[in-house]
Each structure stands twice: as structure tokens, then as C-alpha cells.
Amino acid sequence: LLTILEFPDPRLRTVAAPVDPAQVTTPEFQRLLDDMFETMYDAPGIGLAASQVDVHQRFMVIDLSDDKSEPQVFINPEIVERDGEQVYQEGCLSVPGIFADVTRANSIRVRAIGRDGQPYELDTDGLLAVCIQHEMDHLAGKLFVDYLSPLKREMVRKKLAKAKRSAA
Ligand SMILES: O=C(O)C[C@@H](Cc1ccccc1)[C@H](O)SCc1ccccc1
Ligand SMILES: [Zn+2]
């Protein structure tokens, strides 16, 4: 299992570097994808960005299914179209126990490279669109708490610090 970094760890603010497409089909990268899925399923979560496990490369894994049957890999993802708005109460494996409403595009067109090293394009909306945008923020060093007011973000920081102390 990989260790998930937690807010306010400054490494979560690193901007990830593009993946060299030639690396995708190497055993090392495929192993990293397996470790990411294992870590995500164990958390449990429906998405995990490489930034969250201190790997600063542009890729993320997602699986919305409840039986691990729909694993999706997005390498060097880019949103080429966005439409509409939706509000979703988001959580984050890097900000445990905090939930807040975030407004994001309702439907998006994403271009990415898949696990097979081949480019593909996906039109989606709803929760998958929210998750893709949430994970892509991680790759840009952004967290959903950045959409909160500075006051609320400070309250989150204090709450997490307190939780850490009582857990210690
Ligand atoms: O930290 C992460 O990136 C995993 C996030 C992904 C996510 C956040 C908000 C909305 C959609 C996806 C979650 O912690 S995974 C847990 C989860 C499970 C079901 C629905 C929403 C979030
Ligand atoms: Zn997150």
C-alpha cells in the first residue's frame, strides 16, 4: 500500500509533470498503477491522483463501481470541453473527515492516455465528471478546501491538527 499525504502537507501543492508516453507500458509504471488502485480500493475511495501518494507525475486512477469492476486510468489528462455547472458535497482522502460543497462543470470532454499507452477521449457528466475534475486539481497542486473561504480553510486546518493530536 502507498501512503496518502494529508493536508496541509506542502508536497500536495506540487504541480505534477507530464508522463512520458513511452513509460506507460513499462513494468515499473504498470506496477505503480496496480499500487495506486490497491491503495484507492483500500482507503476506500473512488479516485486517487498520483500527487496524493507523493508521485508528482500527471496520472490518476478512478473506479466508481462498488465491486472494483470499472477501473479507469487517465494519463496526461486534459479537459477539452466543459459545460454547465453542478454542486457536489466533496470529500478527499487527503483531507479526512472534511466535506464541503464544490461547484464544478456538469459535463466535460476529457482527452487522456489509457493504461495501454493509447490516447482516448471521453465525454462524461455527473459524479464521474466531478471525480475527474477533483483528481485533476490534485495534479495541479489544488485541493477542494481551496474553494472554501480562508476562514473556513483555517477551521479545517485546526480541526485536522486537533484530530492528529488526539490520535497521537
Ligand atoms: O481524495 C480523492 O481524490 C478521492 C476522492 C475522490 C472524489 C472526491 C469528491 C467527489 C468525488 C470523488 C474521494 O475521497 S473518494 C470517496 C468518495 C466515495 C464516494 C463518493 C464521493 C467520494
Ligand atoms: Zn482528493
PDB file of C-alpha atoms and ligand atoms in Angstrom:
ATOM      1  CA  LEU A   1       0.000   0.000   0.000  1.00  0.00           C
ATOM      2  CA  LEU A   2       1.158   3.546  -0.705  1.00  0.00           C
ATOM      3  CA  THR A   3       0.957   6.293   1.942  1.00  0.00           C
ATOM      4  CA  ILE A   4      -1.618   9.017   1.206  1.00  0.00           C
ATOM      5  CA  LEU A   5      -0.334  12.520   2.008  1.00  0.00           C
ATOM      6  CA  GLU A   6      -2.636  14.614   4.211  1.00  0.00           C
ATOM      7  CA  PHE A   7      -3.433  18.349   4.236  1.00  0.00           C
ATOM      8  CA  PRO A   8      -1.616  20.665   4.998  1.00  0.00           C
ATOM      9  CA  ASP A   9       1.410  18.642   3.745  1.00  0.00           C
ATOM     10  CA  PRO A  10       3.165  21.046   1.303  1.00  0.00           C
ATOM     11  CA  ARG A  11       4.019  18.158  -1.064  1.00  0.00           C
ATOM     12  CA  LEU A  12       0.316  18.105  -2.010  1.00  0.00           C
ATOM     13  CA  ARG A  13       0.947  21.506  -3.596  1.00  0.00           C
ATOM     14  CA  THR A  14       3.466  20.173  -6.112  1.00  0.00           C
ATOM     15  CA  VAL A  15       2.453  20.579  -9.792  1.00  0.00           C
ATOM     16  CA  ALA A  16       2.810  17.162 -11.425  1.00  0.00           C
ATOM     17  CA  ALA A  17       4.974  16.697 -14.532  1.00  0.00           C
ATOM     18  CA  PRO A  18       3.639  15.086 -17.735  1.00  0.00           C
ATOM     19  CA  VAL A  19       4.225  11.348 -18.090  1.00  0.00           C
ATOM     20  CA  ASP A  20       6.490  10.222 -20.940  1.00  0.00           C
ATOM     21  CA  PRO A  21       4.040   8.111 -23.026  1.00  0.00           C
ATOM     22  CA  ALA A  22       6.842   5.599 -23.749  1.00  0.00           C
ATOM     23  CA  GLN A  23       6.968   4.845 -19.986  1.00  0.00           C
ATOM     24  CA  VAL A  24       3.311   3.798 -19.722  1.00  0.00           C
ATOM     25  CA  THR A  25       3.712   0.219 -20.923  1.00  0.00           C
ATOM     26  CA  THR A  26       6.854  -0.476 -18.836  1.00  0.00           C
ATOM     27  CA  PRO A  27       6.525  -2.995 -15.977  1.00  0.00           C
ATOM     28  CA  GLU A  28       7.519  -0.309 -13.449  1.00  0.00           C
ATOM     29  CA  PHE A  29       4.719   2.080 -14.471  1.00  0.00           C
ATOM     30  CA  GLN A  30       2.154  -0.742 -14.704  1.00  0.00           C
ATOM     31  CA  ARG A  31       3.172  -1.796 -11.175  1.00  0.00           C
ATOM     32  CA  LEU A  32       2.682   1.782  -9.980  1.00  0.00           C
ATOM     33  CA  LEU A  33      -0.842   1.755 -11.485  1.00  0.00           C
ATOM     34  CA  ASP A  34      -1.592  -1.501  -9.631  1.00  0.00           C
ATOM     35  CA  ASP A  35      -0.324   0.014  -6.361  1.00  0.00           C
ATOM     36  CA  MET A  36      -2.494   3.112  -6.919  1.00  0.00           C
ATOM     37  CA  PHE A  37      -5.647   1.006  -7.483  1.00  0.00           C
ATOM     38  CA  GLU A  38      -4.845  -1.171  -4.435  1.00  0.00           C
ATOM     39  CA  THR A  39      -4.347   1.950  -2.281  1.00  0.00           C
ATOM     40  CA  MET A  40      -7.544   3.576  -3.601  1.00  0.00           C
ATOM     41  CA  TYR A  41      -9.688   0.455  -3.022  1.00  0.00           C
ATOM     42  CA  ASP A  42      -8.231   0.043   0.470  1.00  0.00           C
ATOM     43  CA  ALA A  43      -8.906   3.667   1.517  1.00  0.00           C
ATOM     44  CA  PRO A  44     -11.693   3.234   0.252  1.00  0.00           C
ATOM     45  CA  GLY A  45     -12.105   5.850  -2.402  1.00  0.00           C
ATOM     46  CA  ILE A  46     -13.440   6.231  -5.942  1.00  0.00           C
ATOM     47  CA  GLY A  47     -10.456   8.209  -7.197  1.00  0.00           C
ATOM     48  CA  LEU A  48      -6.772   8.724  -6.435  1.00  0.00           C
ATOM     49  CA  ALA A  49      -4.252  11.092  -8.042  1.00  0.00           C
ATOM     50  CA  ALA A  50      -0.525  10.295  -8.156  1.00  0.00           C
ATOM     51  CA  SER A  51       0.169  13.557  -6.259  1.00  0.00           C
ATOM     52  CA  GLN A  52      -1.635  12.121  -3.220  1.00  0.00           C
ATOM     53  CA  VAL A  53       0.931   9.331  -2.907  1.00  0.00           C
ATOM     54  CA  ASP A  54       3.860  11.713  -3.412  1.00  0.00           C
ATOM     55  CA  VAL A  55       4.375  10.742  -7.060  1.00  0.00           C
ATOM     56  CA  HIS A  56       4.423  14.000  -8.988  1.00  0.00           C
ATOM     57  CA  GLN A  57       3.509  12.776 -12.439  1.00  0.00           C
ATOM     58  CA  ARG A  58       0.289  13.573 -14.310  1.00  0.00           C
ATOM     59  CA  PHE A  59      -1.899  10.495 -13.899  1.00  0.00           C
ATOM     60  CA  MET A  60      -4.821   9.299 -11.776  1.00  0.00           C
ATOM     61  CA  VAL A  61      -6.985   6.210 -11.257  1.00  0.00           C
ATOM     62  CA  ILE A  62     -10.776   6.129 -10.815  1.00  0.00           C
ATOM     63  CA  ASP A  63     -13.338   3.372 -10.196  1.00  0.00           C
ATOM     64  CA  LEU A  64     -16.951   4.353  -9.455  1.00  0.00           C
ATOM     65  CA  SER A  65     -18.171   0.743  -9.277  1.00  0.00           C
ATOM     66  CA  ASP A  66     -18.882  -0.903  -5.923  1.00  0.00           C
ATOM     67  CA  ASP A  67     -17.199  -4.160  -6.939  1.00  0.00           C
ATOM     68  CA  LYS A  68     -13.890  -2.949  -8.423  1.00  0.00           C
ATOM     69  CA  SER A  69     -15.248  -3.750 -11.892  1.00  0.00           C
ATOM     70  CA  GLU A  70     -14.711  -0.394 -13.631  1.00  0.00           C
ATOM     71  CA  PRO A  71     -11.084   0.682 -13.186  1.00  0.00           C
ATOM     72  CA  GLN A  72     -10.198   3.763 -15.281  1.00  0.00           C
ATOM     73  CA  VAL A  73      -6.726   5.217 -15.897  1.00  0.00           C
ATOM     74  CA  PHE A  74      -6.154   8.822 -17.009  1.00  0.00           C
ATOM     75  CA  ILE A  75      -2.587   9.710 -18.034  1.00  0.00           C
ATOM     76  CA  ASN A  76      -1.771  13.309 -19.043  1.00  0.00           C
ATOM     77  CA  PRO A  77      -5.491  14.169 -18.840  1.00  0.00           C
ATOM     78  CA  GLU A  78      -6.786  17.412 -20.326  1.00  0.00           C
ATOM     79  CA  ILE A  79     -10.317  18.765 -20.321  1.00  0.00           C
ATOM     80  CA  VAL A  80     -11.016  19.958 -23.873  1.00  0.00           C
ATOM     81  CA  GLU A  81     -14.675  20.943 -23.333  1.00  0.00           C
ATOM     82  CA  ARG A  82     -16.808  21.797 -20.298  1.00  0.00           C
ATOM     83  CA  ASP A  83     -20.464  22.652 -19.987  1.00  0.00           C
ATOM     84  CA  GLY A  84     -22.942  23.556 -17.281  1.00  0.00           C
ATOM     85  CA  GLU A  85     -22.496  23.540 -13.530  1.00  0.00           C
ATOM     86  CA  GLN A  86     -23.128  21.102 -10.700  1.00  0.00           C
ATOM     87  CA  VAL A  87     -22.652  21.262  -6.945  1.00  0.00           C
ATOM     88  CA  TYR A  88     -21.435  18.161  -5.116  1.00  0.00           C
ATOM     89  CA  GLN A  89     -20.548  17.668  -1.439  1.00  0.00           C
ATOM     90  CA  GLU A  90     -16.937  16.563  -1.852  1.00  0.00           C
ATOM     91  CA  GLY A  91     -14.590  14.731   0.450  1.00  0.00           C
ATOM     92  CA  CYS A  92     -10.922  13.933  -0.083  1.00  0.00           C
ATOM     93  CA  LEU A  93      -8.674  11.109   1.086  1.00  0.00           C
ATOM     94  CA  SER A  94      -6.038  13.775   1.768  1.00  0.00           C
ATOM     95  CA  VAL A  95      -8.400  15.839   3.935  1.00  0.00           C
ATOM     96  CA  PRO A  96     -10.039  13.120   6.070  1.00  0.00           C
ATOM     97  CA  GLY A  97     -13.358  13.891   7.773  1.00  0.00           C
ATOM     98  CA  ILE A  98     -13.959  17.188   5.951  1.00  0.00           C
ATOM     99  CA  PHE A  99     -16.836  17.608   3.488  1.00  0.00           C
ATOM    100  CA  ALA A 100     -17.887  20.730   1.600  1.00  0.00           C
ATOM    101  CA  ASP A 101     -19.974  21.760  -1.391  1.00  0.00           C
ATOM    102  CA  VAL A 102     -17.894  22.424  -4.507  1.00  0.00           C
ATOM    103  CA  THR A 103     -19.265  23.755  -7.820  1.00  0.00           C
ATOM    104  CA  ARG A 104     -17.730  22.199 -10.936  1.00  0.00           C
ATOM    105  CA  ALA A 105     -18.604  21.742 -14.622  1.00  0.00           C
ATOM    106  CA  ASN A 106     -21.537  19.374 -15.124  1.00  0.00           C
ATOM    107  CA  SER A 107     -20.341  17.721 -18.329  1.00  0.00           C
ATOM    108  CA  ILE A 108     -16.815  17.525 -19.711  1.00  0.00           C
ATOM    109  CA  ARG A 109     -14.857  16.093 -22.650  1.00  0.00           C
ATOM    110  CA  VAL A 110     -11.520  14.630 -21.476  1.00  0.00           C
ATOM    111  CA  ARG A 111      -8.555  13.610 -23.600  1.00  0.00           C
ATOM    112  CA  ALA A 112      -6.048  11.227 -21.922  1.00  0.00           C
ATOM    113  CA  ILE A 113      -3.746   8.273 -22.462  1.00  0.00           C
ATOM    114  CA  GLY A 114      -5.027   4.916 -21.204  1.00  0.00           C
ATOM    115  CA  ARG A 115      -3.332   2.031 -19.411  1.00  0.00           C
ATOM    116  CA  ASP A 116      -2.436   0.586 -22.839  1.00  0.00           C
ATOM    117  CA  GLY A 117      -0.490   3.721 -23.747  1.00  0.00           C
ATOM    118  CA  GLN A 118      -3.094   4.721 -26.360  1.00  0.00           C
ATOM    119  CA  PRO A 119      -4.773   8.158 -26.407  1.00  0.00           C
ATOM    120  CA  TYR A 120      -8.554   8.259 -25.960  1.00  0.00           C
ATOM    121  CA  GLU A 121     -11.363  10.771 -25.489  1.00  0.00           C
ATOM    122  CA  LEU A 122     -14.292  10.568 -23.060  1.00  0.00           C
ATOM    123  CA  ASP A 123     -17.493  12.607 -22.755  1.00  0.00           C
ATOM    124  CA  THR A 124     -18.987  12.344 -19.282  1.00  0.00           C
ATOM    125  CA  ASP A 125     -21.055  14.103 -16.646  1.00  0.00           C
ATOM    126  CA  GLY A 126     -22.335  13.654 -13.073  1.00  0.00           C
ATOM    127  CA  LEU A 127     -20.163  12.010 -10.433  1.00  0.00           C
ATOM    128  CA  LEU A 128     -17.512  10.795 -12.902  1.00  0.00           C
ATOM    129  CA  ALA A 129     -17.092  14.365 -14.169  1.00  0.00           C
ATOM    130  CA  VAL A 130     -16.806  15.624 -10.577  1.00  0.00           C
ATOM    131  CA  CYS A 131     -14.240  12.966  -9.725  1.00  0.00           C
ATOM    132  CA  ILE A 132     -12.123  13.635 -12.842  1.00  0.00           C
ATOM    133  CA  GLN A 133     -12.073  17.378 -12.063  1.00  0.00           C
ATOM    134  CA  HIS A 134     -11.282  16.689  -8.394  1.00  0.00           C
ATOM    135  CA  GLU A 135      -8.337  14.421  -9.334  1.00  0.00           C
ATOM    136  CA  MET A 136      -7.038  16.793 -11.999  1.00  0.00           C
ATOM    137  CA  ASP A 137      -6.962  19.527  -9.336  1.00  0.00           C
ATOM    138  CA  HIS A 138      -4.646  17.274  -7.289  1.00  0.00           C
ATOM    139  CA  LEU A 139      -2.276  17.073 -10.295  1.00  0.00           C
ATOM    140  CA  ALA A 140      -2.230  20.889 -10.333  1.00  0.00           C
ATOM    141  CA  GLY A 141      -1.487  21.051  -6.595  1.00  0.00           C
ATOM    142  CA  LYS A 142      -5.051  22.161  -5.794  1.00  0.00           C
ATOM    143  CA  LEU A 143      -7.289  20.754  -3.032  1.00  0.00           C
ATOM    144  CA  PHE A 144     -11.062  21.088  -2.712  1.00  0.00           C
ATOM    145  CA  VAL A 145     -10.524  23.101   0.502  1.00  0.00           C
ATOM    146  CA  ASP A 146      -9.024  25.836  -1.699  1.00  0.00           C
ATOM    147  CA  TYR A 147     -12.581  26.596  -2.800  1.00  0.00           C
ATOM    148  CA  LEU A 148     -13.542  27.413   0.803  1.00  0.00           C
ATOM    149  CA  SER A 149     -13.199  30.844   2.360  1.00  0.00           C
ATOM    150  CA  PRO A 150      -9.817  31.432   4.068  1.00  0.00           C
ATOM    151  CA  LEU A 151     -11.663  31.418   7.407  1.00  0.00           C
ATOM    152  CA  LYS A 152     -13.273  28.046   6.739  1.00  0.00           C
ATOM    153  CA  ARG A 153      -9.965  26.630   5.437  1.00  0.00           C
ATOM    154  CA  GLU A 154      -8.300  27.752   8.687  1.00  0.00           C
ATOM    155  CA  MET A 155     -11.045  25.978  10.665  1.00  0.00           C
ATOM    156  CA  VAL A 156     -10.348  22.819   8.625  1.00  0.00           C
ATOM    157  CA  ARG A 157      -6.620  23.092   9.374  1.00  0.00           C
ATOM    158  CA  LYS A 158      -7.298  23.468  13.114  1.00  0.00           C
ATOM    159  CA  LYS A 159      -9.793  20.563  13.128  1.00  0.00           C
ATOM    160  CA  LEU A 160      -7.298  18.260  11.393  1.00  0.00           C
ATOM    161  CA  ALA A 161      -4.449  19.352  13.696  1.00  0.00           C
ATOM    162  CA  LYS A 162      -6.641  18.618  16.736  1.00  0.00           C
ATOM    163  CA  ALA A 163      -7.659  15.215  15.325  1.00  0.00           C
ATOM    164  CA  LYS A 164      -3.959  14.407  14.784  1.00  0.00           C
ATOM    165  CA  ARG A 165      -3.113  15.364  18.390  1.00  0.00           C
ATOM    166  CA  SER A 166      -5.899  13.238  19.865  1.00  0.00           C
ATOM    167  CA  ALA A 167      -4.887  10.358  17.592  1.00  0.00           C
ATOM    168  CA  ALA A 168      -1.242  10.650  18.672  1.00  0.00           C
TER     169      ALA A 168
HETATM  170  O1  LIG B   1      -9.210  12.190  -2.412  1.00  0.00           O
HETATM  171  C1  LIG B   1      -9.554  11.793  -3.516  1.00  0.00           C
HETATM  172  O2  LIG B   1      -9.139  12.276  -4.565  1.00  0.00           O
HETATM  173  C2  LIG B   1     -10.613  10.680  -3.576  1.00  0.00           C
HETATM  174  C3  LIG B   1     -11.944  11.386  -3.551  1.00  0.00           C
HETATM  175  C4  LIG B   1     -12.461  11.483  -4.955  1.00  0.00           C
HETATM  176  C5  LIG B   1     -13.732  12.261  -5.000  1.00  0.00           C
HETATM  177  C6  LIG B   1     -13.961  13.395  -4.225  1.00  0.00           C
HETATM  178  C7  LIG B   1     -15.167  14.080  -4.324  1.00  0.00           C
HETATM  179  C8  LIG B   1     -16.133  13.642  -5.202  1.00  0.00           C
HETATM  180  C9  LIG B   1     -15.897  12.528  -5.968  1.00  0.00           C
HETATM  181  C10 LIG B   1     -14.705  11.838  -5.865  1.00  0.00           C
HETATM  182  C11 LIG B   1     -12.930  10.694  -2.588  1.00  0.00           C
HETATM  183  O3  LIG B   1     -12.449  10.713  -1.285  1.00  0.00           O
HETATM  184  S1  LIG B   1     -13.250   9.041  -2.887  1.00  0.00           S
HETATM  185  C12 LIG B   1     -14.505   8.805  -1.629  1.00  0.00           C
HETATM  186  C13 LIG B   1     -15.859   9.067  -2.197  1.00  0.00           C
HETATM  187  C14 LIG B   1     -16.702   7.979  -2.364  1.00  0.00           C
HETATM  188  C15 LIG B   1     -17.949   8.154  -2.949  1.00  0.00           C
HETATM  189  C16 LIG B   1     -18.374   9.414  -3.374  1.00  0.00           C
HETATM  190  C17 LIG B   1     -17.519  10.504  -3.204  1.00  0.00           C
HETATM  191  C18 LIG B   1     -16.262  10.346  -2.601  1.00  0.00           C
HETATM  192 ZN    ZN B   2      -8.872  14.366  -3.192  1.00  0.00          ZN
END
